Amino acid sequence: MRRLTSFLRANYRLFRQHWSVYLLLLVITNLIIGSLVAPLFTWLVERLVALNGVTYLTYTNLVPVMMRHPLLLISLLIILVLICAAVYLQMTFLLRSMRHIQKQTQETYWMIFKETVRGLVALRPTTMLVGLLYFLLILPFGQVLFKSALLSKVTVPDFIIQDMWSSPKIWVPIILVYASALVLSIRLITFLPETIAHPKAQLRTTLKRCWQAT
């Protein structure tokens, strides 16, 4: 916990020095994601559902629809992976841009974006898999620090969580899942920076560095 506190304190000092530039960068990237990228994914899902003859798709009819339309299931899974890749690109671009601001490098933002894409391509498959779980299960607990319009497309809606809490029989599993995700969100807070700095590193090495840092 002491290492985590030191890590957060050091990064807070860096943030305080350039907070206005960081804020502008966050606003611009979220504006682009919210007005272009997120609506594009929404349109793709709507078109896929319509082309497969499905009138509506909710959590109540999700399983029967997926069983009757396996191609739709595969397509939605591909879109899920693409959304997580877009979230990775957004977060990585922000972190690289912040490093650029701190160190006053000569890189342009287009160069930073291309470097971000190359980093995504260079990731190991196992690291990509853990990254997918990271975005779906762990990152939503850190939305105080990072919010993205794309994450709302793949996280569990609030009304479903409320319905689950209305059944006391499943309170224990829900609490265990929440507690586990909260602990992992703290211990793996440096997961993304580690994948940026060492994209070709083995997953075990990356996780070990994250655990040691916190």
Short mmCIF file of C-alpha atoms in Angstrom, two decimals:
data_model
loop_
_atom_site.label_atom_id
_atom_site.label_comp_id
_atom_site.label_asym_id
_atom_site.label_seq_id
_atom_site.Cartn_x
_atom_site.Cartn_y
_atom_site.Cartn_z
CA MET A 1 0.00 0.00 0.00
CA ARG A 2 2.92 2.34 0.72
CA ARG A 3 4.26 1.80 -2.82
CA LEU A 4 0.80 2.53 -4.25
CA THR A 5 0.58 5.75 -2.24
CA SER A 6 4.02 6.85 -3.44
CA PHE A 7 3.06 6.02 -7.02
CA LEU A 8 -0.14 8.06 -6.84
CA ARG A 9 1.56 10.97 -5.08
CA ALA A 10 4.31 11.18 -7.72
CA ASN A 11 1.82 11.12 -10.58
CA TYR A 12 -0.38 13.70 -8.87
CA ARG A 13 2.55 16.12 -8.70
CA LEU A 14 3.14 15.67 -12.44
CA PHE A 15 -0.54 16.15 -13.17
CA ARG A 16 -0.71 19.35 -11.12
CA GLN A 17 2.10 20.92 -13.15
CA HIS A 18 0.26 20.57 -16.49
CA TRP A 19 -3.37 20.06 -15.45
CA SER A 20 -4.84 22.57 -17.92
CA VAL A 21 -3.18 20.90 -20.94
CA TYR A 22 -4.22 17.46 -19.68
CA LEU A 23 -7.80 18.66 -19.25
CA LEU A 24 -7.91 20.03 -22.79
CA LEU A 25 -6.48 16.77 -24.13
CA LEU A 26 -9.11 14.73 -22.27
CA VAL A 27 -11.94 16.93 -23.52
CA ILE A 28 -10.81 16.72 -27.15
CA THR A 29 -10.28 12.95 -27.15
CA ASN A 30 -13.59 12.30 -25.37
CA LEU A 31 -15.32 14.61 -27.85
CA ILE A 32 -13.91 12.64 -30.79
CA ILE A 33 -14.78 9.30 -29.19
CA GLY A 34 -18.25 10.39 -28.15
CA SER A 35 -19.24 12.06 -31.43
CA LEU A 36 -17.57 9.75 -33.98
CA VAL A 37 -16.27 6.41 -32.72
CA ALA A 38 -19.00 5.43 -30.23
CA PRO A 39 -21.89 6.28 -32.64
CA LEU A 40 -20.13 4.23 -35.34
CA PHE A 41 -20.08 1.13 -33.11
CA THR A 42 -23.71 1.73 -32.12
CA TRP A 43 -24.70 1.91 -35.78
CA LEU A 44 -22.79 -1.29 -36.57
CA VAL A 45 -24.54 -3.20 -33.79
CA GLU A 46 -27.95 -1.89 -34.86
CA ARG A 47 -27.31 -2.86 -38.48
CA LEU A 48 -26.12 -6.35 -37.53
CA VAL A 49 -29.16 -6.93 -35.34
CA ALA A 50 -31.50 -5.71 -38.10
CA LEU A 51 -29.82 -7.77 -40.83
CA ASN A 52 -30.28 -10.92 -38.75
CA GLY A 53 -34.00 -10.25 -38.39
CA VAL A 54 -33.85 -9.55 -34.64
CA THR A 55 -36.39 -6.92 -33.60
CA TYR A 56 -34.69 -6.06 -30.31
CA LEU A 57 -31.80 -7.30 -28.20
CA THR A 58 -31.72 -7.05 -24.39
CA TYR A 59 -30.29 -9.09 -21.55
CA THR A 60 -33.66 -10.91 -21.23
CA ASN A 61 -33.51 -12.44 -24.72
CA LEU A 62 -29.76 -12.40 -25.26
CA VAL A 63 -29.10 -16.14 -24.84
CA PRO A 64 -31.98 -17.41 -27.06
CA VAL A 65 -31.11 -14.91 -29.80
CA MET A 66 -27.42 -15.88 -29.74
CA MET A 67 -28.30 -19.57 -29.95
CA ARG A 68 -30.52 -19.01 -32.98
CA HIS A 69 -28.10 -16.61 -34.68
CA PRO A 70 -24.51 -17.85 -34.17
CA LEU A 71 -23.17 -15.52 -36.88
CA LEU A 72 -24.62 -12.57 -35.00
CA LEU A 73 -22.89 -13.81 -31.84
CA ILE A 74 -19.53 -14.02 -33.66
CA SER A 75 -20.04 -10.55 -35.16
CA LEU A 76 -20.89 -9.01 -31.78
CA LEU A 77 -17.85 -10.64 -30.20
CA ILE A 78 -15.66 -9.14 -32.93
CA ILE A 79 -17.19 -5.72 -32.26
CA LEU A 80 -16.56 -6.23 -28.53
CA VAL A 81 -12.87 -6.87 -29.23
CA LEU A 82 -12.74 -3.81 -31.52
CA ILE A 83 -14.31 -1.63 -28.82
CA CYS A 84 -11.74 -2.80 -26.26
CA ALA A 85 -8.97 -2.15 -28.80
CA ALA A 86 -10.35 1.37 -29.31
CA VAL A 87 -10.39 1.94 -25.53
CA TYR A 88 -6.79 0.72 -25.39
CA LEU A 89 -5.83 3.14 -28.17
CA GLN A 90 -7.61 6.00 -26.41
CA MET A 91 -5.99 5.39 -23.04
CA THR A 92 -2.57 4.67 -24.51
CA PHE A 93 -2.71 7.78 -26.68
CA LEU A 94 -3.58 9.86 -23.61
CA LEU A 95 -0.75 8.39 -21.55
CA ARG A 96 1.79 8.85 -24.36
CA SER A 97 0.57 12.40 -24.94
CA MET A 98 0.93 13.20 -21.23
CA ARG A 99 4.48 11.85 -21.31
CA HIS A 100 5.12 14.03 -24.37
CA ILE A 101 3.82 17.08 -22.47
CA GLN A 102 5.91 16.30 -19.39
CA LYS A 103 9.16 15.75 -21.29
CA GLN A 104 8.52 18.37 -24.02
CA THR A 105 9.52 15.97 -26.79
CA GLN A 106 9.50 16.87 -30.49
CA GLU A 107 6.86 14.27 -31.39
CA THR A 108 3.65 15.39 -33.06
CA TYR A 109 0.32 13.98 -31.94
CA TRP A 110 0.04 12.10 -35.24
CA MET A 111 3.39 10.44 -34.54
CA ILE A 112 2.15 9.55 -31.06
CA PHE A 113 -1.00 8.01 -32.53
CA LYS A 114 0.97 5.90 -35.02
CA GLU A 115 3.27 4.75 -32.22
CA THR A 116 0.18 3.82 -30.20
CA VAL A 117 -1.19 1.68 -33.06
CA ARG A 118 2.18 -0.07 -33.46
CA GLY A 119 2.19 -0.80 -29.73
CA LEU A 120 -1.24 -2.42 -29.97
CA VAL A 121 -0.14 -4.63 -32.88
CA ALA A 122 3.01 -5.65 -30.98
CA LEU A 123 1.11 -6.94 -27.92
CA ARG A 124 1.25 -10.65 -27.17
CA PRO A 125 -2.07 -12.56 -27.54
CA THR A 126 -2.09 -13.47 -23.83
CA THR A 127 -1.58 -9.84 -22.89
CA MET A 128 -4.44 -8.86 -25.21
CA LEU A 129 -6.69 -11.41 -23.47
CA VAL A 130 -5.88 -10.04 -20.02
CA GLY A 131 -6.33 -6.54 -21.42
CA LEU A 132 -9.83 -7.50 -22.58
CA LEU A 133 -10.72 -8.69 -19.06
CA TYR A 134 -9.07 -5.57 -17.65
CA PHE A 135 -11.34 -3.28 -19.66
CA LEU A 136 -14.51 -5.30 -19.01
CA LEU A 137 -14.13 -6.13 -15.30
CA ILE A 138 -11.47 -3.95 -13.70
CA LEU A 139 -11.42 -0.60 -15.46
CA PRO A 140 -15.09 0.28 -14.68
CA PHE A 141 -14.05 0.55 -11.01
CA GLY A 142 -11.56 3.25 -12.02
CA GLN A 143 -14.01 5.48 -13.85
CA VAL A 144 -13.37 8.19 -11.29
CA LEU A 145 -9.95 8.50 -12.94
CA PHE A 146 -10.87 7.58 -16.49
CA LYS A 147 -14.20 7.71 -18.32
CA SER A 148 -14.88 6.78 -21.89
CA ALA A 149 -18.06 6.72 -23.94
CA LEU A 150 -16.85 3.39 -25.33
CA LEU A 151 -16.73 1.72 -21.92
CA SER A 152 -20.46 2.29 -21.46
CA LYS A 153 -20.98 0.05 -24.50
CA VAL A 154 -19.42 -3.01 -22.85
CA THR A 155 -20.07 -2.58 -19.12
CA VAL A 156 -23.09 -3.98 -17.30
CA PRO A 157 -25.93 -1.42 -17.20
CA ASP A 158 -26.91 0.02 -13.81
CA PHE A 159 -30.48 -1.30 -13.98
CA ILE A 160 -29.20 -4.88 -14.30
CA ILE A 161 -27.00 -4.39 -11.23
CA GLN A 162 -30.00 -3.04 -9.32
CA ASP A 163 -32.08 -6.07 -10.34
CA MET A 164 -29.33 -8.36 -9.12
CA TRP A 165 -29.18 -6.59 -5.75
CA SER A 166 -32.94 -7.11 -5.37
CA SER A 167 -32.32 -10.86 -4.91
CA PRO A 168 -30.66 -11.53 -1.52
CA LYS A 169 -29.73 -15.07 -2.62
CA ILE A 170 -26.96 -13.79 -4.88
CA TRP A 171 -25.63 -11.04 -2.63
CA VAL A 172 -22.60 -13.08 -1.56
CA PRO A 173 -21.39 -13.82 -5.14
CA ILE A 174 -21.96 -10.18 -6.13
CA ILE A 175 -19.97 -8.92 -3.13
CA LEU A 176 -17.15 -11.38 -3.88
CA VAL A 177 -17.00 -10.26 -7.52
CA TYR A 178 -17.02 -6.59 -6.53
CA ALA A 179 -14.34 -7.10 -3.88
CA SER A 180 -12.11 -9.09 -6.26
CA ALA A 181 -12.49 -6.53 -9.06
CA LEU A 182 -11.76 -3.68 -6.64
CA VAL A 183 -8.57 -5.33 -5.36
CA LEU A 184 -7.41 -6.13 -8.89
CA SER A 185 -8.18 -2.60 -10.07
CA ILE A 186 -5.80 -1.32 -7.39
CA ARG A 187 -3.05 -3.90 -7.85
CA LEU A 188 -3.16 -3.67 -11.67
CA ILE A 189 -3.40 0.11 -11.90
CA THR A 190 -0.04 0.13 -13.74
CA PHE A 191 -1.02 -2.63 -16.19
CA LEU A 192 -1.58 -0.30 -19.12
CA PRO A 193 1.61 1.75 -18.60
CA GLU A 194 3.55 -1.52 -18.36
CA THR A 195 2.12 -2.79 -21.66
CA ILE A 196 3.02 0.54 -23.26
CA ALA A 197 6.59 0.46 -21.98
CA HIS A 198 7.10 -3.27 -22.64
CA PRO A 199 4.61 -4.43 -25.34
CA LYS A 200 6.53 -7.63 -26.10
CA ALA A 201 7.11 -8.62 -22.47
CA GLN A 202 5.69 -11.91 -21.22
CA LEU A 203 2.37 -11.65 -19.40
CA ARG A 204 3.82 -13.07 -16.19
CA THR A 205 6.56 -10.44 -16.19
CA THR A 206 4.04 -7.64 -16.79
CA LEU A 207 1.75 -8.79 -13.99
CA LYS A 208 4.72 -9.20 -11.63
CA ARG A 209 5.83 -5.62 -12.29
CA CYS A 210 2.28 -4.35 -11.67
CA TRP A 211 2.07 -6.25 -8.39
CA GLN A 212 5.44 -4.97 -7.23
CA ALA A 213 4.57 -1.37 -8.13
CA THR A 214 1.49 -1.41 -5.89
#
